[in-house]
Coordinates of C-alpha atoms in Angstrom, one line a residue:
Chain E
M1382 CA 0.0 0.0 0.0
E1383 CA 3.1 2.2 -0.1
P1384 CA 1.9 4.6 -2.8
F1385 CA -1.1 5.6 -0.7
M1386 CA 0.6 6.1 2.7
A1387 CA -0.4 9.3 4.4
T1388 CA 3.0 11.0 4.3
D1389 CA 3.6 14.6 3.2
I1390 CA 0.1 15.3 2.0
P1391 CA 0.2 19.0 0.9
D1392 CA -2.6 21.3 1.9
G1393 CA -5.0 21.9 -0.9
A1394 CA -8.4 20.8 -2.4
V1395 CA -10.0 17.7 -3.6
V1396 CA -12.8 17.8 -6.2
D1397 CA -15.3 15.1 -7.2
I1398 CA -16.9 15.9 -10.5
G1399 CA -19.9 13.7 -11.1
G1400 CA -22.7 13.5 -13.7
T1401 CA -25.2 15.0 -11.2
K1402 CA -23.2 17.1 -8.7
V1403 CA -19.8 18.4 -7.9
M1404 CA -18.2 18.1 -4.4
V1405 CA -15.3 20.3 -3.3
G1406 CA -13.3 19.6 -0.2
I1407 CA -10.5 21.6 1.5
V1408 CA -7.6 19.5 2.9
R1409 CA -5.5 20.6 5.9
A1410 CA -2.8 18.3 7.4
G1411 CA -4.3 15.4 5.4
D1412 CA -7.9 15.9 6.6
I1413 CA -10.9 17.3 4.8
V1414 CA -11.9 20.3 6.8
E1415 CA -14.5 22.0 4.6
V1416 CA -16.9 20.6 2.0
A1417 CA -19.3 22.2 -0.4
T1418 CA -21.6 20.7 -3.1
F1419 CA -23.3 22.1 -6.2
P1420 CA -25.3 20.5 -9.0
T1421 CA -23.6 19.7 -12.3
G1422 CA -26.8 19.9 -14.3
E1423 CA -27.4 23.7 -14.1
L1424 CA -24.1 24.5 -15.8
P1425 CA -23.9 24.1 -19.5
D1426 CA -20.3 23.0 -20.1
L1427 CA -17.2 21.8 -18.2
A1428 CA -15.4 25.2 -18.6
Q1429 CA -18.2 26.8 -16.5
I1430 CA -18.1 23.9 -14.0
I1431 CA -14.3 24.4 -13.6
A1432 CA -14.8 28.1 -13.2
A1433 CA -17.3 27.4 -10.4
V1434 CA -15.0 24.8 -8.8
A1435 CA -12.1 27.4 -8.7
A1436 CA -14.4 30.0 -7.1
V1437 CA -15.6 27.5 -4.5
I1438 CA -12.1 26.4 -3.7
R1439 CA -11.0 30.0 -3.2
R1440 CA -14.0 30.8 -1.0
L1441 CA -13.7 27.6 1.2
A1442 CA -9.9 27.8 1.5
G1443 CA -10.2 31.4 2.6
Q1444 CA -12.8 30.4 5.3
A1445 CA -10.5 27.6 6.5
G1446 CA -7.3 29.7 6.3
V1447 CA -5.7 27.1 4.0
Q1448 CA -3.0 28.0 1.4
V1449 CA -3.9 25.7 -1.6
A1450 CA -0.7 24.1 -2.7
A1451 CA -2.2 21.3 -4.8
V1452 CA -5.5 20.0 -6.2
A1453 CA -6.7 16.5 -7.0
V1454 CA -9.8 16.1 -9.3
A1455 CA -11.9 13.0 -9.7
V1456 CA -13.6 12.7 -13.1
P1457 CA -15.9 10.0 -14.5
G1458 CA -14.3 9.4 -17.8
A1459 CA -11.2 8.5 -19.9
I1460 CA -8.2 10.6 -19.1
D1461 CA -4.6 11.3 -19.9
R1462 CA -3.1 11.5 -16.4
D1463 CA 0.3 13.0 -17.5
A1464 CA -1.2 15.7 -19.7
G1465 CA -4.1 16.3 -17.3
I1466 CA -6.6 16.0 -20.1
L1467 CA -10.1 14.6 -19.8
H1468 CA -10.7 12.8 -23.2
R1469 CA -14.4 12.2 -22.7
A1470 CA -17.1 11.3 -20.2
A1471 CA -20.3 9.4 -21.0
N1472 CA -22.3 11.6 -18.6
L1473 CA -20.6 15.0 -19.1
P1474 CA -20.7 17.2 -22.2
V1475 CA -17.0 17.3 -22.9
R1476 CA -14.2 16.2 -25.4
E1477 CA -10.5 16.6 -25.0
Y1478 CA -10.6 19.1 -22.2
P1479 CA -7.3 20.3 -20.6
L1480 CA -8.8 20.2 -17.1
A1481 CA -5.5 20.3 -15.1
A1482 CA -4.1 23.3 -17.0
E1483 CA -7.4 25.2 -16.9
L1484 CA -8.2 24.7 -13.2
G1485 CA -4.5 25.2 -12.3
G1486 CA -4.5 28.5 -14.3
L1487 CA -7.6 29.8 -12.5
L1488 CA -5.9 29.1 -9.2
G1489 CA -2.7 30.9 -10.0
G1490 CA -0.6 28.0 -11.3
V1491 CA -1.3 25.4 -8.6
P1492 CA -0.5 21.8 -9.7
V1493 CA -3.6 19.8 -10.5
T1494 CA -3.7 16.0 -10.6
I1495 CA -6.7 14.3 -12.4
E1496 CA -7.7 10.7 -11.8
H1497 CA -10.7 8.4 -12.4
D1498 CA -13.3 8.8 -9.7
A1499 CA -13.5 5.1 -9.2
N1500 CA -9.8 4.9 -8.5
L1501 CA -10.0 7.6 -5.9
G1502 CA -13.0 5.9 -4.3
L1503 CA -11.0 2.7 -4.3
V1504 CA -8.0 4.3 -2.6
G1505 CA -10.3 6.1 -0.1
E1506 CA -11.9 2.9 1.0
T1507 CA -8.5 1.1 1.1
V1508 CA -6.8 3.7 3.3
A1509 CA -9.7 4.4 5.6
G1510 CA -12.8 2.4 4.8
A1511 CA -14.2 -1.0 4.1
A1512 CA -11.0 -2.4 2.5
R1513 CA -8.5 -1.0 5.0
G1514 CA -5.0 -2.3 4.4
L1515 CA -6.0 -4.9 1.7
A1516 CA -3.9 -5.3 -1.5
D1517 CA -6.6 -7.0 -3.8
V1518 CA -9.7 -4.8 -3.8
V1519 CA -12.4 -3.9 -6.3
Y1520 CA -14.4 -0.7 -5.9
L1521 CA -17.7 -0.6 -7.8
T1522 CA -19.4 2.7 -8.0
V1523 CA -23.0 3.2 -9.1
S1524 CA -24.0 6.8 -9.3
T1525 CA -25.1 8.7 -12.5
G1526 CA -22.8 6.3 -14.3
I1527 CA -21.1 3.0 -13.3
G1528 CA -17.4 2.8 -12.7
M1529 CA -14.8 0.4 -11.2
G1530 CA -11.4 0.7 -9.7
A1531 CA -9.2 -2.2 -8.7
L1532 CA -6.0 -2.8 -6.7
T1533 CA -4.2 -6.0 -7.7
G1534 CA -1.2 -6.9 -5.6
G1535 CA -1.3 -3.4 -4.0
R1536 CA -1.1 -1.6 -7.3
L1537 CA -3.8 0.3 -9.2
L1538 CA -5.1 -1.7 -12.2
A1539 CA -4.5 0.7 -15.2
G1540 CA -4.5 -1.4 -18.4
S1541 CA -2.6 -0.8 -21.6
G1542 CA -4.4 2.5 -22.4
G1543 CA -5.5 3.5 -18.9
L1544 CA -9.0 2.2 -19.7
A1545 CA -9.2 -0.8 -17.2
G1546 CA -12.4 -1.0 -15.2
E1547 CA -14.9 0.1 -17.8
I1548 CA -17.4 -2.3 -16.3
G1549 CA -20.3 0.0 -17.0
H1550 CA -20.0 -0.9 -20.7
I1551 CA -19.9 -4.7 -20.6
R1552 CA -22.8 -5.9 -22.7
V1553 CA -25.3 -7.6 -20.3
L1554 CA -28.3 -7.7 -22.6
P1555 CA -27.3 -7.9 -26.3
G1556 CA -29.6 -5.9 -28.5
G1557 CA -30.9 -4.0 -25.4
R1558 CA -31.3 -0.3 -24.5
A1559 CA -29.1 2.4 -26.0
C1560 CA -26.3 3.6 -23.8
G1561 CA -24.6 7.0 -23.5
C1562 CA -21.4 5.5 -24.9
G1563 CA -23.0 4.9 -28.3
S1564 CA -23.4 1.1 -27.9
S1565 CA -26.5 -0.8 -26.6
G1566 CA -27.3 -3.3 -23.9
C1567 CA -24.5 -2.0 -21.6
L1568 CA -24.8 -2.6 -17.8
E1569 CA -24.9 1.2 -17.4
A1570 CA -28.1 1.4 -19.6
Y1571 CA -30.0 -0.6 -16.9
A1572 CA -28.3 -0.2 -13.6
S1573 CA -26.8 3.3 -13.4
G1574 CA -28.6 6.0 -11.4
R1575 CA -29.4 7.8 -14.7
A1576 CA -30.9 4.6 -16.2
I1577 CA -32.9 3.7 -13.1
G1578 CA -34.4 7.2 -13.2
A1579 CA -35.2 6.9 -16.9
L1580 CA -36.8 3.5 -16.5
G1581 CA -38.9 5.0 -13.6
R1582 CA -40.1 7.8 -15.8
E1583 CA -41.0 5.3 -18.5
A1584 CA -42.9 3.1 -16.0
A1585 CA -44.8 6.2 -14.7
A1586 CA -45.7 7.2 -18.3
A1587 CA -46.9 3.7 -19.1
G1588 CA -49.0 3.5 -15.9
L1589 CA -46.9 0.7 -14.4
S1590 CA -46.1 2.4 -11.1
A1591 CA -48.8 3.5 -8.7
A1592 CA -46.2 5.0 -6.4
L1593 CA -44.5 7.2 -9.1
A1594 CA -47.9 8.3 -10.5
A1595 CA -48.9 9.4 -7.0
L1596 CA -46.0 11.9 -7.0
G1597 CA -48.0 13.9 -9.6
P1598 CA -47.3 14.8 -13.3
D1599 CA -44.6 17.4 -12.6
A1600 CA -42.5 15.4 -10.1
A1601 CA -38.9 14.9 -10.9
I1602 CA -38.3 11.2 -11.0
T1603 CA -34.7 10.1 -10.3
A1604 CA -33.1 6.9 -9.1
R1605 CA -33.8 8.1 -5.6
E1606 CA -37.6 8.1 -6.1
V1607 CA -37.6 4.7 -7.9
V1608 CA -35.5 3.0 -5.2
A1609 CA -37.7 4.5 -2.5
A1610 CA -40.9 3.3 -4.2
A1611 CA -39.3 -0.2 -4.7
E1612 CA -38.5 -0.3 -1.0
L1613 CA -42.2 0.3 -0.2
G1614 CA -43.2 -2.6 -2.6
D1615 CA -44.4 -0.7 -5.7
D1616 CA -44.5 -3.3 -8.5
G1617 CA -43.1 -1.3 -11.4
C1618 CA -40.2 0.1 -9.4
T1619 CA -39.5 -3.3 -7.8
E1620 CA -39.1 -4.7 -11.3
I1621 CA -36.6 -1.9 -12.3
V1622 CA -34.5 -2.2 -9.1
S1623 CA -34.5 -6.0 -9.2
Q1624 CA -33.3 -6.0 -12.8
A1625 CA -30.5 -3.5 -11.8
V1626 CA -29.5 -5.6 -8.8
R1627 CA -29.5 -8.9 -10.9
L1628 CA -27.3 -7.3 -13.6
L1629 CA -24.9 -5.7 -11.1
G1630 CA -24.7 -9.1 -9.3
M1631 CA -23.7 -10.8 -12.6
A1632 CA -21.1 -8.1 -13.2
I1633 CA -19.7 -8.6 -9.6
D1634 CA -19.5 -12.4 -10.1
M1635 CA -17.6 -11.9 -13.3
V1636 CA -15.1 -9.4 -11.8
V1637 CA -14.6 -11.8 -8.8
R1638 CA -13.9 -14.7 -11.1
I1639 CA -11.4 -12.6 -13.2
L1640 CA -9.6 -10.6 -10.4
D1641 CA -10.2 -12.7 -7.2
P1642 CA -10.3 -9.7 -4.9
A1643 CA -10.3 -10.0 -1.1
V1644 CA -13.2 -7.5 -1.0
V1645 CA -15.6 -5.8 -3.4
V1646 CA -16.7 -2.4 -2.1
L1647 CA -20.0 -0.9 -3.3
G1648 CA -19.8 2.9 -3.5
G1649 CA -21.6 5.8 -5.3
G1650 CA -24.9 7.5 -4.8
V1651 CA -27.1 4.6 -5.7
M1652 CA -25.2 2.4 -3.2
T1653 CA -26.0 4.7 -0.3
S1654 CA -29.3 2.8 -0.4
E1655 CA -29.1 0.0 2.1
F1656 CA -32.1 -1.6 0.3
V1657 CA -29.9 -2.0 -2.8
T1658 CA -26.6 -2.9 -1.2
K1659 CA -28.1 -5.6 1.1
Q1660 CA -29.4 -7.4 -2.0
L1661 CA -26.0 -7.3 -3.6
I1662 CA -24.2 -8.4 -0.4
A1663 CA -26.6 -11.4 -0.1
G1664 CA -25.3 -12.2 -3.6
A1665 CA -25.9 -14.8 -6.2
P1666 CA -25.8 -18.5 -5.6
G1667 CA -22.5 -19.9 -6.6
R1668 CA -20.4 -17.0 -5.5
P1669 CA -17.2 -18.4 -4.0
D1670 CA -17.3 -16.3 -0.8
Q1671 CA -20.6 -14.8 0.4
R1672 CA -18.8 -12.3 2.6
L1673 CA -16.6 -10.6 0.1
V1674 CA -19.1 -7.8 -1.0
R1675 CA -19.3 -4.9 1.4
A1676 CA -20.9 -1.4 1.4
A1677 CA -18.5 1.5 1.3
E1678 CA -17.8 2.9 4.8
L1679 CA -17.0 6.4 3.8
G1680 CA -20.3 6.8 1.8
E1681 CA -20.1 9.7 -0.6
R1682 CA -16.8 10.8 0.8
S1683 CA -14.8 7.8 -0.4
V1684 CA -13.7 9.7 -3.5
M1685 CA -12.7 12.8 -1.6
V1686 CA -10.7 10.8 1.0
G1687 CA -8.9 8.9 -1.8
G1688 CA -8.2 12.3 -3.5
T1689 CA -6.1 13.4 -0.5
R1690 CA -3.6 10.7 -1.4
F1691 CA -3.3 12.1 -5.0
L1692 CA -2.4 15.7 -4.0
R1693 CA 1.0 16.5 -5.5
A1694 CA 2.6 19.9 -4.6
Q1695 CA 4.7 19.5 -7.9
R1696 CA 3.5 18.0 -11.1
G1697 CA 5.0 14.7 -12.1
R1698 CA 6.1 13.6 -8.5
Chain G
M767 CA 9.1 -8.2 -18.1
E768 CA 12.0 -8.7 -15.7
P769 CA 10.7 -11.8 -13.9
F770 CA 10.6 -13.7 -17.2
M771 CA 14.0 -12.7 -18.6
A772 CA 15.9 -15.7 -20.1
T773 CA 18.8 -15.6 -17.6
D774 CA 20.2 -18.5 -15.8
I775 CA 17.5 -21.1 -16.9
P776 CA 18.6 -24.4 -15.3
D777 CA 18.6 -27.5 -17.4
G778 CA 15.6 -29.7 -16.6
A779 CA 12.0 -30.6 -17.7
V780 CA 8.7 -28.8 -18.3
V781 CA 5.4 -30.7 -18.0
D782 CA 2.0 -29.7 -19.3
I783 CA -0.7 -31.8 -17.6
G784 CA -4.0 -31.3 -19.4
G785 CA -7.4 -32.9 -19.1
T786 CA -6.8 -34.9 -22.2
K787 CA -3.0 -35.3 -22.6
V788 CA 0.3 -34.8 -20.9
M789 CA 3.3 -33.1 -22.7
V790 CA 6.8 -33.5 -21.3
G791 CA 9.7 -31.4 -22.6
I792 CA 13.5 -31.5 -21.8
V793 CA 15.2 -28.2 -21.5
R794 CA 18.8 -27.6 -22.3
A795 CA 20.4 -24.1 -22.2
G796 CA 16.9 -22.6 -22.2
D797 CA 15.6 -24.5 -25.2
I798 CA 13.2 -27.4 -25.4
V799 CA 15.2 -30.1 -27.1
E800 CA 13.0 -33.2 -26.7
V801 CA 9.2 -33.6 -26.4
A802 CA 6.9 -36.5 -25.7
T803 CA 3.1 -36.7 -25.3
F804 CA 0.8 -39.3 -23.7
P805 CA -2.9 -39.4 -23.1
T806 CA -4.3 -38.5 -19.6
G807 CA -7.5 -40.5 -20.0
E808 CA -5.9 -44.0 -19.9
L809 CA -4.5 -43.5 -16.5
P810 CA -6.9 -43.7 -13.5
D811 CA -5.4 -41.2 -11.1
L812 CA -2.9 -38.4 -10.8
A813 CA -0.4 -40.5 -8.8
Q814 CA -0.1 -42.8 -11.8
I815 CA 0.1 -39.8 -14.2
I816 CA 3.0 -38.4 -12.1
A817 CA 4.8 -41.8 -12.1
A818 CA 4.5 -41.8 -15.9
V819 CA 5.7 -38.2 -16.1
A820 CA 8.8 -39.1 -14.0
A821 CA 9.5 -42.2 -16.2
V822 CA 9.2 -40.1 -19.4
I823 CA 11.5 -37.3 -18.0
R824 CA 14.2 -39.9 -17.0
R825 CA 14.0 -41.5 -20.5
L826 CA 14.0 -38.3 -22.5
A827 CA 16.7 -36.7 -20.3
G828 CA 18.9 -39.8 -20.8
Q829 CA 18.4 -39.6 -24.6
A830 CA 19.3 -35.9 -24.6
G831 CA 22.2 -36.2 -22.2
V832 CA 20.6 -33.6 -19.9
Q833 CA 21.1 -33.6 -16.1
V834 CA 17.7 -32.6 -14.7
A835 CA 18.2 -29.8 -12.1
A836 CA 14.7 -28.5 -12.0
V837 CA 11.1 -29.2 -13.2
A838 CA 8.2 -26.9 -13.9
V839 CA 4.7 -28.4 -14.1
A840 CA 1.6 -26.7 -15.6
V841 CA -1.7 -27.8 -14.1
P842 CA -5.3 -26.9 -14.9
G843 CA -6.6 -26.1 -11.5
A844 CA -6.3 -24.3 -8.1
I845 CA -2.9 -24.5 -6.5
D846 CA -0.8 -23.6 -3.5
R847 CA 2.4 -22.5 -5.2
D848 CA 4.6 -22.3 -2.1
A849 CA 3.5 -25.8 -0.9
G850 CA 3.5 -27.3 -4.4
I851 CA 0.0 -28.6 -3.8
L852 CA -2.7 -29.1 -6.5
H853 CA -6.0 -28.4 -4.6
R854 CA -8.4 -29.4 -7.3
A855 CA -8.9 -29.5 -11.0
A856 CA -12.3 -29.5 -12.7
N857 CA -11.0 -31.9 -15.4
L858 CA -8.8 -34.2 -13.4
P859 CA -9.7 -36.7 -10.6
V860 CA -7.7 -35.1 -7.8
R861 CA -8.0 -33.4 -4.4
E862 CA -5.2 -31.8 -2.4
Y863 CA -2.4 -33.6 -4.1
P864 CA 1.3 -32.7 -3.1
L865 CA 2.4 -32.7 -6.7
A866 CA 5.8 -31.0 -6.3
A867 CA 6.9 -33.3 -3.4
E868 CA 5.7 -36.5 -5.2
L869 CA 7.3 -35.7 -8.5
G870 CA 10.4 -34.3 -6.9
G871 CA 10.7 -37.5 -4.8
L872 CA 10.4 -39.7 -7.9
L873 CA 13.3 -37.8 -9.5
G874 CA 15.7 -38.0 -6.6
G875 CA 14.9 -34.7 -4.8
V876 CA 14.8 -32.3 -7.8
P877 CA 13.0 -29.0 -7.1
V878 CA 9.6 -28.9 -8.7
T879 CA 7.6 -25.7 -9.4
I880 CA 3.9 -25.8 -10.1
E881 CA 1.9 -23.1 -11.9
H882 CA -1.4 -22.6 -13.6
D883 CA -1.2 -23.8 -17.2
A884 CA -2.8 -20.5 -18.4
N885 CA -0.1 -18.5 -16.7
L886 CA 2.6 -20.5 -18.3
G887 CA 0.9 -20.1 -21.7
L888 CA 0.7 -16.4 -21.1
V889 CA 4.4 -16.2 -20.3
G890 CA 5.4 -18.3 -23.3
E891 CA 3.5 -16.1 -25.7
T892 CA 4.9 -13.0 -23.9
V893 CA 8.5 -14.0 -24.1
A894 CA 8.4 -15.6 -27.6
G895 CA 5.0 -15.4 -29.2
A896 CA 2.1 -13.2 -30.1
A897 CA 2.5 -10.8 -27.2
R898 CA 6.3 -10.5 -27.3
G899 CA 7.5 -7.8 -24.9
L900 CA 4.1 -6.5 -23.9
A901 CA 3.2 -5.7 -20.2
D902 CA -0.6 -5.9 -20.4
V903 CA -1.6 -9.2 -21.9
V904 CA -4.5 -11.7 -21.5
Y905 CA -4.0 -15.3 -22.6
L906 CA -7.2 -17.3 -23.0
T907 CA -6.8 -21.0 -23.3
V908 CA -9.6 -23.3 -24.6
S909 CA -8.7 -27.0 -24.5
T910 CA -10.4 -29.7 -22.3
G911 CA -11.3 -26.8 -20.0
I912 CA -11.1 -23.0 -20.2
G913 CA -8.4 -21.0 -18.5
M914 CA -7.0 -17.5 -18.4
G915 CA -3.8 -15.8 -17.4
A916 CA -3.1 -12.1 -17.4
L917 CA -0.2 -9.7 -17.1
T918 CA -1.1 -6.3 -15.7
G919 CA 1.7 -3.8 -15.7
G920 CA 4.2 -6.5 -16.4
R921 CA 3.2 -8.7 -13.4
L922 CA 1.2 -11.9 -13.3
L923 CA -2.4 -11.3 -12.1
A924 CA -2.8 -13.6 -9.0
G925 CA -5.7 -12.3 -6.9
S926 CA -6.1 -12.5 -3.2
G927 CA -6.2 -16.3 -3.1
G928 CA -4.4 -17.2 -6.3
L929 CA -7.7 -17.7 -8.1
A930 CA -7.7 -14.8 -10.6
G931 CA -8.5 -15.8 -14.2
E932 CA -11.3 -18.3 -13.4
I933 CA -13.1 -17.2 -16.6
G934 CA -14.3 -20.7 -17.4
H935 CA -16.7 -20.4 -14.6
I936 CA -18.4 -17.1 -15.3
R937 CA -22.1 -17.7 -15.6
V938 CA -23.0 -17.0 -19.2
L939 CA -26.4 -18.8 -19.3
P940 CA -28.1 -18.7 -15.9
G941 CA -30.0 -22.0 -15.3
G942 CA -28.0 -23.6 -18.1
R943 CA -26.0 -26.9 -18.5
A944 CA -24.3 -28.5 -15.5
C945 CA -20.5 -27.8 -15.2
G946 CA -17.7 -29.9 -13.9
C947 CA -17.2 -27.3 -11.1
G948 CA -20.6 -28.1 -9.5
S949 CA -22.4 -25.0 -10.8
S950 CA -24.4 -24.5 -14.0
G951 CA -24.5 -22.3 -17.0
C952 CA -20.7 -21.7 -16.9
L953 CA -18.8 -20.7 -20.0
E954 CA -16.9 -24.0 -19.7
A955 CA -20.1 -26.0 -20.0
Y956 CA -20.6 -24.6 -23.5
A957 CA -17.3 -23.6 -25.0
S958 CA -14.6 -26.0 -23.7
G959 CA -13.3 -28.8 -25.7
R960 CA -15.0 -31.3 -23.4
A961 CA -18.4 -29.4 -23.7
I962 CA -18.1 -29.1 -27.5
G963 CA -17.5 -32.9 -27.8
A964 CA -20.4 -33.6 -25.4
L965 CA -22.8 -31.3 -27.3
G966 CA -21.7 -33.1 -30.5
R967 CA -22.5 -36.5 -29.1
E968 CA -25.9 -35.2 -28.0
A969 CA -26.5 -33.7 -31.5
A970 CA -25.5 -37.0 -33.1
A971 CA -27.8 -39.0 -30.8
A972 CA -30.7 -36.6 -31.5
G973 CA -30.2 -36.9 -35.3
L974 CA -29.3 -33.3 -35.6
S975 CA -25.9 -33.7 -37.3
A976 CA -25.6 -35.6 -40.6
A977 CA -21.9 -35.3 -40.6
L978 CA -21.4 -36.8 -37.1
A979 CA -24.0 -39.6 -38.0
A980 CA -21.9 -40.4 -41.0
L981 CA -18.9 -41.2 -38.8
G982 CA -20.8 -44.4 -37.7
P983 CA -22.3 -45.5 -34.3
D984 CA -18.9 -46.4 -32.7
A985 CA -17.0 -43.2 -33.7
A986 CA -15.3 -41.2 -30.9
I987 CA -16.8 -37.7 -31.2
T988 CA -14.6 -35.0 -29.7
A989 CA -14.4 -31.3 -30.2
R990 CA -12.1 -32.0 -33.1
E991 CA -14.8 -33.8 -35.1
V992 CA -17.4 -31.2 -34.2
V993 CA -15.3 -28.3 -35.3
A994 CA -14.3 -30.1 -38.5
A995 CA -17.9 -30.8 -39.3
A996 CA -18.9 -27.2 -38.6
E997 CA -16.1 -26.0 -41.0
L998 CA -17.8 -28.2 -43.7
G999 CA -21.2 -26.6 -43.1
D1000 CA -22.9 -29.3 -41.0
D1001 CA -26.0 -27.6 -39.5
G1002 CA -25.9 -29.2 -36.0
C1003 CA -22.2 -28.7 -35.5
T1004 CA -22.3 -25.1 -36.9
E1005 CA -24.9 -24.3 -34.2
I1006 CA -22.6 -25.8 -31.4
V1007 CA -19.5 -24.0 -32.6
S1008 CA -21.3 -20.7 -33.2
Q1009 CA -22.7 -20.8 -29.7
A1010 CA -19.2 -21.5 -28.3
V1011 CA -17.7 -18.6 -30.3
R1012 CA -20.5 -16.2 -29.3
L1013 CA -20.0 -17.0 -25.6
L1014 CA -16.2 -16.8 -25.8
G1015 CA -16.6 -13.5 -27.6
M1016 CA -18.8 -12.2 -24.8
A1017 CA -16.2 -13.3 -22.3
I1018 CA -13.3 -11.7 -24.3
D1019 CA -15.3 -8.4 -24.4
M1020 CA -15.8 -8.4 -20.7
V1021 CA -12.2 -9.2 -19.9
V1022 CA -11.1 -6.4 -22.3
R1023 CA -13.4 -3.9 -20.6
I1024 CA -12.1 -4.9 -17.1
L1025 CA -8.4 -5.3 -17.8
D1026 CA -7.7 -3.2 -21.0
P1027 CA -5.0 -5.5 -22.3
A1028 CA -2.8 -4.5 -25.3
V1029 CA -3.4 -8.0 -26.7
V1030 CA -5.7 -11.1 -26.1
V1031 CA -3.9 -14.3 -27.1
L1032 CA -6.0 -17.3 -28.0
G1033 CA -4.3 -20.6 -27.0
G1034 CA -5.1 -24.2 -26.2
G1035 CA -6.2 -27.2 -28.3
V1036 CA -9.5 -25.8 -29.5
M1037 CA -7.8 -22.6 -30.6
T1038 CA -5.4 -24.5 -32.9
S1039 CA -8.5 -24.4 -35.3
E1040 CA -8.2 -21.4 -37.5
F1041 CA -11.9 -21.8 -38.2
V1042 CA -12.6 -20.9 -34.6
T1043 CA -9.9 -18.3 -34.0
K1044 CA -10.7 -16.2 -37.1
Q1045 CA -14.3 -15.8 -35.9
L1046 CA -13.1 -14.7 -32.5
I1047 CA -10.5 -12.3 -34.0
A1048 CA -13.2 -10.8 -36.3
G1049 CA -14.9 -10.1 -33.0
A1050 CA -18.1 -8.6 -31.7
P1051 CA -19.4 -5.2 -32.8
G1052 CA -18.6 -2.6 -30.2
R1053 CA -15.2 -4.0 -29.3
P1054 CA -12.9 -1.0 -28.8
D1055 CA -10.1 -2.4 -30.9
Q1056 CA -10.7 -5.0 -33.6
R1057 CA -7.0 -5.9 -33.8
L1058 CA -6.4 -6.8 -30.2
V1059 CA -7.3 -10.5 -30.4
R1060 CA -4.6 -12.8 -31.9
A1061 CA -4.0 -16.5 -32.2
A1062 CA -1.1 -17.9 -30.1
E1063 CA 2.1 -18.2 -32.2
L1064 CA 3.6 -21.1 -30.3
G1065 CA 0.5 -23.3 -30.7
E1066 CA 0.4 -26.1 -28.2
R1067 CA 4.0 -25.3 -27.1
S1068 CA 3.0 -21.9 -25.4
V1069 CA 2.8 -23.6 -22.0
M1070 CA 6.0 -25.5 -22.4
V1071 CA 8.0 -22.4 -23.5
G1072 CA 6.5 -20.4 -20.6
G1073 CA 7.5 -23.3 -18.3
T1074 CA 11.2 -22.8 -19.1
R1075 CA 10.9 -19.4 -17.3
F1076 CA 9.6 -21.1 -14.1
L1077 CA 12.5 -23.6 -13.7
R1078 CA 14.1 -22.9 -10.3
A1079 CA 17.2 -24.9 -9.4
Q1080 CA 16.4 -24.2 -5.7
R1081 CA 12.9 -23.9 -4.2
G1082 CA 11.8 -20.5 -3.1
R1083 CA 14.1 -18.6 -5.4

């Protein structure tokens, strides 16, 4: 676990850019001492999101009396770590964006590290959460999209092109629903927060969910409402959530067969529902070890805590 | 690739124990200079197989004038490397067998290393075959059973309990055919050499294959006959092979999403059929890189060549 030891963490900020919201945290002496959140959806493009991030960092750092020496940013997409570029993200309107340079520039030249959100969640849970001290860990995150990070033998699984862990886009139902990635039948098209919300709106429109219909014609239906209705026994929503759980369970079983982790940690917004995680923890018959799936212990802060271990006061260190 | 550099390879023997046959090779100055093969099936248990292996090693080494200083054995199952124990193998009648100690004892105390056959095939293709010099490689072997080995960042993927790469037992068709592992619907129950042969015999018995029926009532139908008949357009056999190829293609796509290898190498007896490999290389729509799947270059010798890099003149080195 050497690369993630809590030594010499510079003061600074960690940022978690999601498909739905952005979290900003201020780090002092290795701890997150201030946090603020704002929605992604109201802002039309990533340049505006980054401008808002810079403003929030300046405001919070001022409140906390912290001199920002480094920033680590979690993004849900394909990146070039060395160049600090976000190539693309299925759930954000962006292509080839020089995120590190732009945000660093807005903060007076502070070094900015970018990393996959799932890798940061993985590191957070490994240094201080449900996988503390383990060397073979899978972190599965279900929020707006679906991501995965893995440690194998104590090292981050990267892959030949930095694209390892794209589990949201394994094809679970050939010929199925269209996915944001351009393909169809992907896990993410059924089991992500965005998909669960969309399936809920379709069920409501088709008259298949009494609970969602009762929210009224103008209600905003997201994964939160669908999971809550399923928990109360609504038929249409139970079907949607059961399908998501079944497909996520299949994906977990495959990852376990391929990587043989000591623990699979379930993180992300959708996984903050105990109703969902307890079904996944109970697991599929035939899984080698029934106890290996665990809910994240740091909840929505897994990514932020992991981010503290990626703060670098100088680029390239 | 440091661990697999061709430095200081002791003279000795490499052994590939499969579900159908056993290959023995004699190694001199890093090269395999003699090879012999005998069938697994005629011998009732692993102790007798190991006795036969020891006799063949002694005979071949005598012919080649090689002093056997080390032996490396490839096995298709779950192992304890340090203790040299084969825990179990889906396609061999064995439980908790102290393979290294037994074979070493029969050869006068020579140190014996045991390793997954897929890991040896992986290393063989990485040092001298289709994945030469690459650091992120998947080797998928389809013979009697199905196995997988992977390099990630230049290191063998092991997993928390040494069980990584159990891709033969991902569940591809829930509620499907019984598998040798005790579960059902596993990839291996449809796409392994053993399964393809069994499906061929069932098709012949049900009158669904004119080509297999034409072989006569006493013909031994194995994967070889089924693949050959499919290649000639026999309907029943085409259906069996197409199903195997489709399910193997799904598995490859999943592994590529999870591990992001630079190359996937197809090895094992079934993959010596160009008819099968060219379908898998053509690949499924939606695969990120159509060129990343390649046939093994060393054919059935991948495992033996990899084995030369696991010869250790003293245990524990």
